[in-house]
Tab-separated table of C-alpha atoms and ligand atoms in Angstrom:
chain	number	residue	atom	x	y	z
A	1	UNK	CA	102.853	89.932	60.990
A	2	UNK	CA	100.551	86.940	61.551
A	3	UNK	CA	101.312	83.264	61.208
A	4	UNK	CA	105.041	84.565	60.821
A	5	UNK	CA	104.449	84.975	57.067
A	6	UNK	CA	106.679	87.339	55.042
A	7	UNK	CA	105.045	90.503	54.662
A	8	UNK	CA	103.363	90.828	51.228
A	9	UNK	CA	102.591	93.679	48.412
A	10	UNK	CA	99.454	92.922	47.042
A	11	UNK	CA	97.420	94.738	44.870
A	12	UNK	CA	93.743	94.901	45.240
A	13	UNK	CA	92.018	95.699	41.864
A	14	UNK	CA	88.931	97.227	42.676
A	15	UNK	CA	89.814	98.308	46.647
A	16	UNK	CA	87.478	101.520	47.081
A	17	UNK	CA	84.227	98.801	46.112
A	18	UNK	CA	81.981	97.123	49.033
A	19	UNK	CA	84.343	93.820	48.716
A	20	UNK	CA	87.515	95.416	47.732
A	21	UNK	CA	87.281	98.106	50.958
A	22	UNK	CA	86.878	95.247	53.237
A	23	UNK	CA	89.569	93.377	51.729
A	24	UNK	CA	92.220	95.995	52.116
A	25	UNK	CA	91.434	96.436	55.443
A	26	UNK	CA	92.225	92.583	56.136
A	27	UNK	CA	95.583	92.476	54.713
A	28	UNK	CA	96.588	95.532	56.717
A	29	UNK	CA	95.622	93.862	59.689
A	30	UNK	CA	97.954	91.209	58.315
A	31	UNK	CA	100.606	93.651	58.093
A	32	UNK	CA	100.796	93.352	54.563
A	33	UNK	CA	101.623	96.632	52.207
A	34	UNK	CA	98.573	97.581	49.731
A	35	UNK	CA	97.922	99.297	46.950
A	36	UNK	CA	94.504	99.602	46.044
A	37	UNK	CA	93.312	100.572	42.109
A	38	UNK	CA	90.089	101.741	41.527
A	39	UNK	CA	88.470	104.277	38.944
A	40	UNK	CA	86.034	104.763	41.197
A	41	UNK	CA	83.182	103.596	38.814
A	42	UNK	CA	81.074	102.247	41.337
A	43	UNK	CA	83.417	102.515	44.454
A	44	UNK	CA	83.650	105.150	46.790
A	45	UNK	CA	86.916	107.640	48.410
A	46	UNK	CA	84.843	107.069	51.837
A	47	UNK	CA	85.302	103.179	51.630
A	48	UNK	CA	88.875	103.781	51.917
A	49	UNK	CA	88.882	107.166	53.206
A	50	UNK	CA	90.031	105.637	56.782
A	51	UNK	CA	93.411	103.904	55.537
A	52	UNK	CA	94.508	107.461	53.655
A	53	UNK	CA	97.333	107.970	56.314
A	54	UNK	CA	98.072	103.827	56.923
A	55	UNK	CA	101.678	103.581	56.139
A	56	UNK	CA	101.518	100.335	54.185
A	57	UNK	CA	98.755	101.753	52.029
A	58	UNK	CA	98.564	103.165	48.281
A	59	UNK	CA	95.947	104.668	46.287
A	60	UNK	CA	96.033	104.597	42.670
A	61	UNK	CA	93.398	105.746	40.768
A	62	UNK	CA	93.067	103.978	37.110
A	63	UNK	CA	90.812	101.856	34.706
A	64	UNK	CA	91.863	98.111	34.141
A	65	UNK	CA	91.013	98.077	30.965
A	66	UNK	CA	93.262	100.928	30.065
A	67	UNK	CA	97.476	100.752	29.882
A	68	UNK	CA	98.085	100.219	33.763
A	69	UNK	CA	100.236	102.694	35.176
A	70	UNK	CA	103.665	101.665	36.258
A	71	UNK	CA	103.131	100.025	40.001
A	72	UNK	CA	105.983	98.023	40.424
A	73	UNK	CA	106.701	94.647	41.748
A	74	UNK	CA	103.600	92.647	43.453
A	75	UNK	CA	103.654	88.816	45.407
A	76	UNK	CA	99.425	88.824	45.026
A	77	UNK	CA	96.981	90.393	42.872
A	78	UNK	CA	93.007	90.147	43.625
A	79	UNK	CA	91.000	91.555	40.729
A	80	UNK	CA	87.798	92.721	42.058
A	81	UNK	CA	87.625	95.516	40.026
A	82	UNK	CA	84.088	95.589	37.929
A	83	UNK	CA	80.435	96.748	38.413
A	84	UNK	CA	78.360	94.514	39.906
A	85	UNK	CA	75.286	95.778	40.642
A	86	UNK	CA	73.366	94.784	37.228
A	87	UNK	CA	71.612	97.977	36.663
A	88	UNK	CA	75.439	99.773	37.269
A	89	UNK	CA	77.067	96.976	35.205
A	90	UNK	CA	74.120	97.059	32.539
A	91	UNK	CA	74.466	101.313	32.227
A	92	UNK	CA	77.979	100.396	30.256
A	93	UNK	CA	77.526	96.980	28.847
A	94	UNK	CA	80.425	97.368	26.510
A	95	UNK	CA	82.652	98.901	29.496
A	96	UNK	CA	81.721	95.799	31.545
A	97	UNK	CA	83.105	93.468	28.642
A	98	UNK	CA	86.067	95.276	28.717
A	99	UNK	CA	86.630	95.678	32.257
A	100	UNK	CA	86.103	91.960	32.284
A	101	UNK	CA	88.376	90.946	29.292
A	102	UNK	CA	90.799	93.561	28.791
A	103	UNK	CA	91.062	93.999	32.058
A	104	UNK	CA	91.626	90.973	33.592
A	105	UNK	CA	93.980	90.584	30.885
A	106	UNK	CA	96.072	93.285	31.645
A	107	UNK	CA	96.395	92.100	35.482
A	108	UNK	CA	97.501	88.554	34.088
A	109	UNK	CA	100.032	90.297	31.935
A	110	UNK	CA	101.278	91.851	35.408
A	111	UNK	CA	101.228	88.754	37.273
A	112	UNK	CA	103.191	87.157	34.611
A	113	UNK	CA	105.572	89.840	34.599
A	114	UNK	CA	106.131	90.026	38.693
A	115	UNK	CA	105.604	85.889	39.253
A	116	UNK	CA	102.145	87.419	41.463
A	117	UNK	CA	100.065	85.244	42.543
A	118	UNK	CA	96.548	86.327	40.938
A	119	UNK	CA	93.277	85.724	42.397
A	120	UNK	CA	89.804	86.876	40.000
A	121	UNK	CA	86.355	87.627	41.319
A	122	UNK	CA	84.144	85.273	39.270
A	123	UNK	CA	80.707	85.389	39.685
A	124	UNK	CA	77.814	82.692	40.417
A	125	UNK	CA	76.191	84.629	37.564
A	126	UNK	CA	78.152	82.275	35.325
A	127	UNK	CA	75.485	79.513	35.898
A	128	UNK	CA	72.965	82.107	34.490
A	129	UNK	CA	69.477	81.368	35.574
A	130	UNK	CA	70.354	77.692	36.599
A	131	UNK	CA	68.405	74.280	35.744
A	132	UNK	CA	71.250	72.587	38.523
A	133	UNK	CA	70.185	73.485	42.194
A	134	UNK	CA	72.263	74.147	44.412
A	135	UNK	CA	74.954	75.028	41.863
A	136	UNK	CA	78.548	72.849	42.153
A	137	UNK	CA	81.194	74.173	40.312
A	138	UNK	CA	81.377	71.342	37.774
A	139	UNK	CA	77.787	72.882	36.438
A	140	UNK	CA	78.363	74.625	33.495
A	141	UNK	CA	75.374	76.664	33.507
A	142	UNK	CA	72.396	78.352	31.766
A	143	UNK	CA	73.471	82.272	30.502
A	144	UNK	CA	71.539	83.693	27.652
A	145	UNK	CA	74.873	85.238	25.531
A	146	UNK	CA	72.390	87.771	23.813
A	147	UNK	CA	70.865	89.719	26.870
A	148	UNK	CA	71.218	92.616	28.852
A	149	UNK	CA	73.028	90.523	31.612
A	150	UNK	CA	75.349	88.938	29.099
A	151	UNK	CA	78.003	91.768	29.967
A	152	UNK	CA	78.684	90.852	32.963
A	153	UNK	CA	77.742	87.330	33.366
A	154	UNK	CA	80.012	86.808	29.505
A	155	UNK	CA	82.968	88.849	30.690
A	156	UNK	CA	83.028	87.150	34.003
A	157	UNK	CA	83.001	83.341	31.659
A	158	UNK	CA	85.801	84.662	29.752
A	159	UNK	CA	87.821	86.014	33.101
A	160	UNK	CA	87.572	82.706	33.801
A	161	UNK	CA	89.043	81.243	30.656
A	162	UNK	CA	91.988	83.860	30.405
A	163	UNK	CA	93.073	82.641	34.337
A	164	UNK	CA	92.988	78.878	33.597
A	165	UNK	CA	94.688	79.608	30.135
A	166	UNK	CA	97.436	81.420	31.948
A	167	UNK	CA	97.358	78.738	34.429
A	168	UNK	CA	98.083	75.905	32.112
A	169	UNK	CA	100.753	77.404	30.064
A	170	UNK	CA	102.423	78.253	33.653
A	171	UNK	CA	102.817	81.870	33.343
A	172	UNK	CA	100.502	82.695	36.412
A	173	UNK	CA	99.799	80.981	39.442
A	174	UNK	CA	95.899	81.979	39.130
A	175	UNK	CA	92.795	80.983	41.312
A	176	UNK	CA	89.146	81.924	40.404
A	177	UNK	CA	86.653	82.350	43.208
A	178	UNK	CA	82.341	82.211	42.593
A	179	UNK	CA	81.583	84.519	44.547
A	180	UNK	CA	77.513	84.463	45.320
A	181	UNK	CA	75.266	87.279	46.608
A	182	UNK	CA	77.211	89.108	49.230
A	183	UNK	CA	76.481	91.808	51.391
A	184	UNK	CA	77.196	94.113	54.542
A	185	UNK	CA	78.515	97.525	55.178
A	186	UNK	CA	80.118	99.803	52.740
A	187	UNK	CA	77.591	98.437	49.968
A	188	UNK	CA	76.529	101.685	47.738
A	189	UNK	CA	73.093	102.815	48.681
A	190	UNK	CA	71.768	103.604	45.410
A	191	UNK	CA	73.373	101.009	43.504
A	192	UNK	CA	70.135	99.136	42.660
A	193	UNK	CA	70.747	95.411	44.474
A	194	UNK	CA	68.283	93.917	47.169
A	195	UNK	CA	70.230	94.165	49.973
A	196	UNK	CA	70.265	97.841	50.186
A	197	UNK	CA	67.862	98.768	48.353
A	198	UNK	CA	64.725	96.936	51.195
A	199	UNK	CA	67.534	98.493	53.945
A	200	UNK	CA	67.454	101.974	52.841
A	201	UNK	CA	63.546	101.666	51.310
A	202	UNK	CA	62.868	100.765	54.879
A	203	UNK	CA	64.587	103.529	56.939
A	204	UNK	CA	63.359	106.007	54.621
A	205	UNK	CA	59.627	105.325	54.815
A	206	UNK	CA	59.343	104.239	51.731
A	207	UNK	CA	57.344	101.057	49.648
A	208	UNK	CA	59.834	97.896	49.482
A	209	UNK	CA	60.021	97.558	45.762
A	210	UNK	CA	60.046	93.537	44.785
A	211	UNK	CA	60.092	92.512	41.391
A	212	UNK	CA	58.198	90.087	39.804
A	213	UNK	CA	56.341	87.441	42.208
A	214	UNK	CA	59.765	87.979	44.952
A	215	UNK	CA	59.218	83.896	45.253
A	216	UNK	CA	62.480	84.182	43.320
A	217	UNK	CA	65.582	82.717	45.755
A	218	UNK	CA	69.303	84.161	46.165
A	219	UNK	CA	71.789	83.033	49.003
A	220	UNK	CA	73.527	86.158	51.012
A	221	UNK	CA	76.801	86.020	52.581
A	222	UNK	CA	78.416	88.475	54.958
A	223	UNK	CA	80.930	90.155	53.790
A	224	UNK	CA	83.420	88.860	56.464
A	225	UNK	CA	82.775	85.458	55.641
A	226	UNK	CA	83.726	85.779	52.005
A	227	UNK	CA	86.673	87.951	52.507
A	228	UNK	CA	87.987	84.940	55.224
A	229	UNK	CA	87.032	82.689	52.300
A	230	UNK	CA	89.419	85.027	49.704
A	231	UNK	CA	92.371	85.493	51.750
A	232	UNK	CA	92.078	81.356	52.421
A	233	UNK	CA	92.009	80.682	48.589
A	234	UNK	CA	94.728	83.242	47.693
A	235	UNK	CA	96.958	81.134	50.674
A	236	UNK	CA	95.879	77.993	49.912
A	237	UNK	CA	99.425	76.378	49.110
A	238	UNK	CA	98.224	73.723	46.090
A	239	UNK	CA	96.442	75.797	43.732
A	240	UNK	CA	93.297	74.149	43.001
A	241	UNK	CA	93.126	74.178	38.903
A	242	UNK	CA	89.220	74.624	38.839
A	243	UNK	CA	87.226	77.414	40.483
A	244	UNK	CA	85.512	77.544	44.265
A	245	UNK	CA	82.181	78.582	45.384
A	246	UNK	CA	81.916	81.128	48.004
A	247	UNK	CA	78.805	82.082	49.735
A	248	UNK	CA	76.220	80.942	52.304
A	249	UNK	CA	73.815	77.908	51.469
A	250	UNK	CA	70.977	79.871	53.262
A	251	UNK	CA	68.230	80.249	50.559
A	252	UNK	CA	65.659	83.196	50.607
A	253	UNK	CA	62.958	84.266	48.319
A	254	UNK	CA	63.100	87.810	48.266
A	255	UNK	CA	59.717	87.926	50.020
A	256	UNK	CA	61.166	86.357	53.050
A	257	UNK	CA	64.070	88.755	53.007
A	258	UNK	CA	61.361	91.977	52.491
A	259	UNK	CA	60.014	90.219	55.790
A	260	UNK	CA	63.161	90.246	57.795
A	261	UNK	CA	63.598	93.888	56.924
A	262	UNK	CA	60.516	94.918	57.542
A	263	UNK	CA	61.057	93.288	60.722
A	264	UNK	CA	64.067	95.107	61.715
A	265	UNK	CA	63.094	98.060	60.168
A	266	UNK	CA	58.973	98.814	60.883
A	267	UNK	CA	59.112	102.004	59.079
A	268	UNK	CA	59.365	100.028	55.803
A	269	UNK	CA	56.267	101.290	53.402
A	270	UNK	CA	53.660	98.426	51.537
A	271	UNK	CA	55.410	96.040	49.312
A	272	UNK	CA	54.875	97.121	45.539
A	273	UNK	CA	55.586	94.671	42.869
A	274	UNK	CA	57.291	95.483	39.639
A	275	UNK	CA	58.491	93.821	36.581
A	276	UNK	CA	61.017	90.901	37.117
A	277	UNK	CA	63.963	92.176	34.687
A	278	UNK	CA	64.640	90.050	31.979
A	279	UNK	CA	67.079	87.130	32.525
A	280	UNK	CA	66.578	87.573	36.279
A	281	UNK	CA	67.986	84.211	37.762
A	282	UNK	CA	65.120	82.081	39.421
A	283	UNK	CA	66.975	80.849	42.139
A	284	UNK	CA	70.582	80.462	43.412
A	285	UNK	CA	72.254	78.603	46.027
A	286	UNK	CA	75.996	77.872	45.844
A	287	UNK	CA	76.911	73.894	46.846
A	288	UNK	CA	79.842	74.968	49.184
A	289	UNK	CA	81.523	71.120	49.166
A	290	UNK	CA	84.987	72.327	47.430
A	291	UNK	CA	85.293	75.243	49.483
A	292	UNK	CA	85.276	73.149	52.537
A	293	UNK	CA	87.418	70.706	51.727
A	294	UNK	CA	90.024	72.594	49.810
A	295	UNK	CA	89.782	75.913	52.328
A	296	UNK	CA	88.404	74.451	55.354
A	297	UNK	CA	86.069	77.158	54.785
A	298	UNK	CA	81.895	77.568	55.740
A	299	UNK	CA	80.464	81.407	56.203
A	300	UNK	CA	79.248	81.283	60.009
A	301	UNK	CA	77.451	84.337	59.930
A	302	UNK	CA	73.184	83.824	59.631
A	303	UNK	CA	71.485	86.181	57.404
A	304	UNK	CA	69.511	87.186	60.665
A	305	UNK	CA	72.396	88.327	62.372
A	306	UNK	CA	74.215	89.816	59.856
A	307	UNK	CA	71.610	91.781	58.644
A	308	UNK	CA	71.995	94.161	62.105
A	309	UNK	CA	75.724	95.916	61.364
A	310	UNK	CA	74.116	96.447	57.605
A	311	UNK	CA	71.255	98.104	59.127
A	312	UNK	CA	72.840	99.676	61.263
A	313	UNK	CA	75.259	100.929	58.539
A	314	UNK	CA	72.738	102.384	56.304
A	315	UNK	CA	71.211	103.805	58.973
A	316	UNK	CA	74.021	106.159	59.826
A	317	UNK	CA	74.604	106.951	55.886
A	318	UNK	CA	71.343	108.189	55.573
A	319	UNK	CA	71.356	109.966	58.674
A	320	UNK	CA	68.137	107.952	60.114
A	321	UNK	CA	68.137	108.733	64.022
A	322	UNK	CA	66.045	106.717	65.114
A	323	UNK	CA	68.312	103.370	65.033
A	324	UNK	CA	66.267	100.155	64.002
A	325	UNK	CA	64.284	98.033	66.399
A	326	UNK	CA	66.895	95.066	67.359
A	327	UNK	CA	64.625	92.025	67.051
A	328	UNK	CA	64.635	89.792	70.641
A	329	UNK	CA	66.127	86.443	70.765
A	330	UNK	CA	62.581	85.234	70.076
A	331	UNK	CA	61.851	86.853	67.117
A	332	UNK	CA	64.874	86.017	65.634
A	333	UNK	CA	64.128	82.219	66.160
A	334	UNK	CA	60.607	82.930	64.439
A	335	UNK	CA	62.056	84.051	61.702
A	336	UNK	CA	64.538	81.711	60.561
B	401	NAD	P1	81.550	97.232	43.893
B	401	NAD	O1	80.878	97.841	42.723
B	401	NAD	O2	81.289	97.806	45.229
B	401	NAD	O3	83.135	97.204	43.689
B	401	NAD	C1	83.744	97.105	42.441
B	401	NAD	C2	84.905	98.092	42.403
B	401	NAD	O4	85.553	97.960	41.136
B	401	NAD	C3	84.438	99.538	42.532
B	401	NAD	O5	85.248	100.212	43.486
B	401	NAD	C4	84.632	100.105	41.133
B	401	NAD	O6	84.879	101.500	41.127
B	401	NAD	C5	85.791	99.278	40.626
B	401	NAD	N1	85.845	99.182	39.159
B	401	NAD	C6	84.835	98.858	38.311
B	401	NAD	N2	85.284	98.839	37.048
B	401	NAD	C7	86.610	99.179	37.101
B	401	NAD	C8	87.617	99.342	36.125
B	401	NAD	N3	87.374	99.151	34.818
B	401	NAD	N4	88.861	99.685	36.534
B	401	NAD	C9	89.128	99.870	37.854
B	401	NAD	N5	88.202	99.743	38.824
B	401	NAD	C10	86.953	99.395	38.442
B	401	NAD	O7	81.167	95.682	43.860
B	401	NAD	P2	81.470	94.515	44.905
B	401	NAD	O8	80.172	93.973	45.336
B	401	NAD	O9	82.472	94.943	45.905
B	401	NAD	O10	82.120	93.432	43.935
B	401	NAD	C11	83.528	93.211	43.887
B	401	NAD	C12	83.822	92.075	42.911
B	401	NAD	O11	83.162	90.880	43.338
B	401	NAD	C13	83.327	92.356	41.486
B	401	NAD	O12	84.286	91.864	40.580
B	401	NAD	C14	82.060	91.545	41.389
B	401	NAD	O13	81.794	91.134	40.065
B	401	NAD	C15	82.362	90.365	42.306
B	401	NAD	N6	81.129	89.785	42.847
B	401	NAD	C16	80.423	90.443	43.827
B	401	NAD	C17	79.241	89.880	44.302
B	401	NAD	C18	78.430	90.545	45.381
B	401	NAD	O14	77.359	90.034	45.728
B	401	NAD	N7	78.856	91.626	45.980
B	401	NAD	C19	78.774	88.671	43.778
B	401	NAD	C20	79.504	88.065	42.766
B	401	NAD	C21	80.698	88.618	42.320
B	402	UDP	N1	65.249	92.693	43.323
B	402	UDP	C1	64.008	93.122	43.803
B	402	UDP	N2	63.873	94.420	44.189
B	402	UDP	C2	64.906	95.306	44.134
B	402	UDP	C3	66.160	94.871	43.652
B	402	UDP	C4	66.292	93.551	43.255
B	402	UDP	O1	63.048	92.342	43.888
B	402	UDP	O2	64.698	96.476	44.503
B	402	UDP	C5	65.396	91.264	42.959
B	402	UDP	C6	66.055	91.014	41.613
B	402	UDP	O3	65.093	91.002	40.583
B	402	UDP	C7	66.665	89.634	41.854
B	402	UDP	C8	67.042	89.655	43.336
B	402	UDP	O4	66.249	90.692	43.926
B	402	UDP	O5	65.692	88.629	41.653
B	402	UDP	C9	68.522	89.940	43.599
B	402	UDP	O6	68.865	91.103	42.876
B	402	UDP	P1	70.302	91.787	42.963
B	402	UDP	O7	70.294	92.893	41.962
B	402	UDP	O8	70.647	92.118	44.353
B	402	UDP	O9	71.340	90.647	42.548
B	402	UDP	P2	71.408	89.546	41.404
B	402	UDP	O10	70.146	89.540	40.594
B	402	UDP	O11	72.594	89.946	40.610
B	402	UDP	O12	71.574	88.298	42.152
């Protein structure tokens, strides 16, 4: 046990996902016990595959936005558990609003019940397509209620008004984390986001699809930075009563990160440009200030450098043999 805490149950709402996975593997490490619940919507058995025989570890395969099965007692809930790819989360709008409402719901009903403290993956979809830039917390966004994002980025607002509701009346000690673009191993291949879909474009041969101009900006964090930024805000002892950014202040137009692949990967076929979906955010950068001073907390891992172990990870899922040209010290100081 580290730090000579007392060794937790938590449950991880949405374990077997690209977050979730890497998540349960921390708090093992901590020597905490876990049970992860997942309906496997967009997460995968091979995510968490590895921790099948881990003593302190629990499967337990349900929707959120159903009656939760009978768990028992828990000290910390995380609620990951949603789609967030948008074509994934836009393929059951009305599943997504659920997942987001009902279900968080139904995990603050269990906090209450256990005393748990709860921790919900917000989004910085919540600031929509942003006229703020970078994005602070105290922004209160641009989202277009009406469109095909709406499900997720509207279920995500409301998550966020069911935890600080709970929160005030004191039934649940509740933090909410916005969480920006985030990436690494264990991501789906063929879920539809940038990330992996330039990685495995690339090691396949094929064109790197950008849509509309690609001047458009997002801001990717490794995973291991954001789930050292979770486990901080789940421990921080004085619960901060508004949410905290998470994610990396590097800012890319997707161009630039077509370029980096390409780079890594010099298999990658021509760029083609399609249609930029509607509501697509223009840019995004989170403004990290809370999260340092309430955490301590910065990402230290460059989108150059973590870009290798995602390659790298794709490139064994798709069976690629040929492993990606590593980029010399050089070229990554061109390139950033
Ligand atoms: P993911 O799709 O890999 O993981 C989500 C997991 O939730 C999957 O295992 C899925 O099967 C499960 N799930 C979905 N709906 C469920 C339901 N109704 N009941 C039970 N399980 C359900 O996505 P991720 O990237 O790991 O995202 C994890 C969380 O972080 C999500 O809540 C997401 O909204 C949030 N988030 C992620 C990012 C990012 O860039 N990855 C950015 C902002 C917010
Ligand atoms: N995007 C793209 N090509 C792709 C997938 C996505 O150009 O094959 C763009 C998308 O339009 C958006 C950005 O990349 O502007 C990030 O998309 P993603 O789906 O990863 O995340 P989100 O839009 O939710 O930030």
């Amino acid at each position: 046990m580290s730090n000579g805490d007392k060794k937790k149950r938590v449950l991880v709402a949405g374990g077997a996902g690209f977050i979730g996975s890497h998540l349960c593997d921390a708090l093992l490490r901590q020597g905490h016990e876990v049970v992860c619940l997942d309906s496997f919507l967009t997460g995968s058995h091979q995510n968490v595959d590895p921790l099948e025989n881990h003593p302190d570890f629990t499967l337990v395969e349900a929707d959120i936005s159903q009656t939760l099965p009978p768990m028992g007692r828990f000290d910390e809930i995380y609620n990951l558990a949603s789609a967030a790819s948008p074509p994934r989360y836009q393929a059951d709008p009305v599943h997504t609003m659920m997942t987001g409402v009902v279900g968080t719901n139904n995990l603050l009903e269990l906090a209450a019940r256990c005393g748990a403290r709860f921790l919900q993956a917000s989004t910085s979809e919540v600031y929509g397509d942003p006229q703020v830039h970078p994005q602070p917390e105290d922004y209160l966004g641009n989202v277009n209620c009406t469109g095909p994002r709406a499900c997720y980025d509207e279920a995500k607002r409301a998550g966020e008004t069911l935890c600080f509701d709970y929160l005030r009346r004191g039934s649940v000690d509740a933090r909410v984390v916005r969480i920006f673009n985030t990436y690494g191993p264990r991501m789906q291949a063929d879920d539809g986001r940038i990330v992996s879909n330039l990685i495995t474009q690339a090691l396949k041969g094929e064109p790197l699809t950008i849509y509309g101009t690609g001047e458009q900006t997002r801001s990717f964090c490794y995973v291991d930075d954001l789930v050292r930024g979770l486990l901080a805000l789940m421990n921080v002892g004085e619960t901060p009563r508004s949410p905290v950014n998470l994610g990396n202040p590097g800012e890319f137009t997707i161009n630039e990160l077509a370029r980096l692949v390409r780079e890594r990967v010099p298999a990658a076929g021509p760029t083609v440009h399609m249609p930029l979906p509607q509501d697509d955010p223009q840019k995004r950068r989170p403004d990290i200030t809370r999260a340092k001073e309430l955490l301590g907390w910065e990402p230290v891992v460059p989108l150059v450098e973590g870009l290798e172990p995602t390659i790298a990870y794709f490139a064994l899922e798709l069976g690629v043999e040929a492993m990606p040209k590593m980029p010399t010290p050089d070229e990554v100081r061109k390139s950033v």
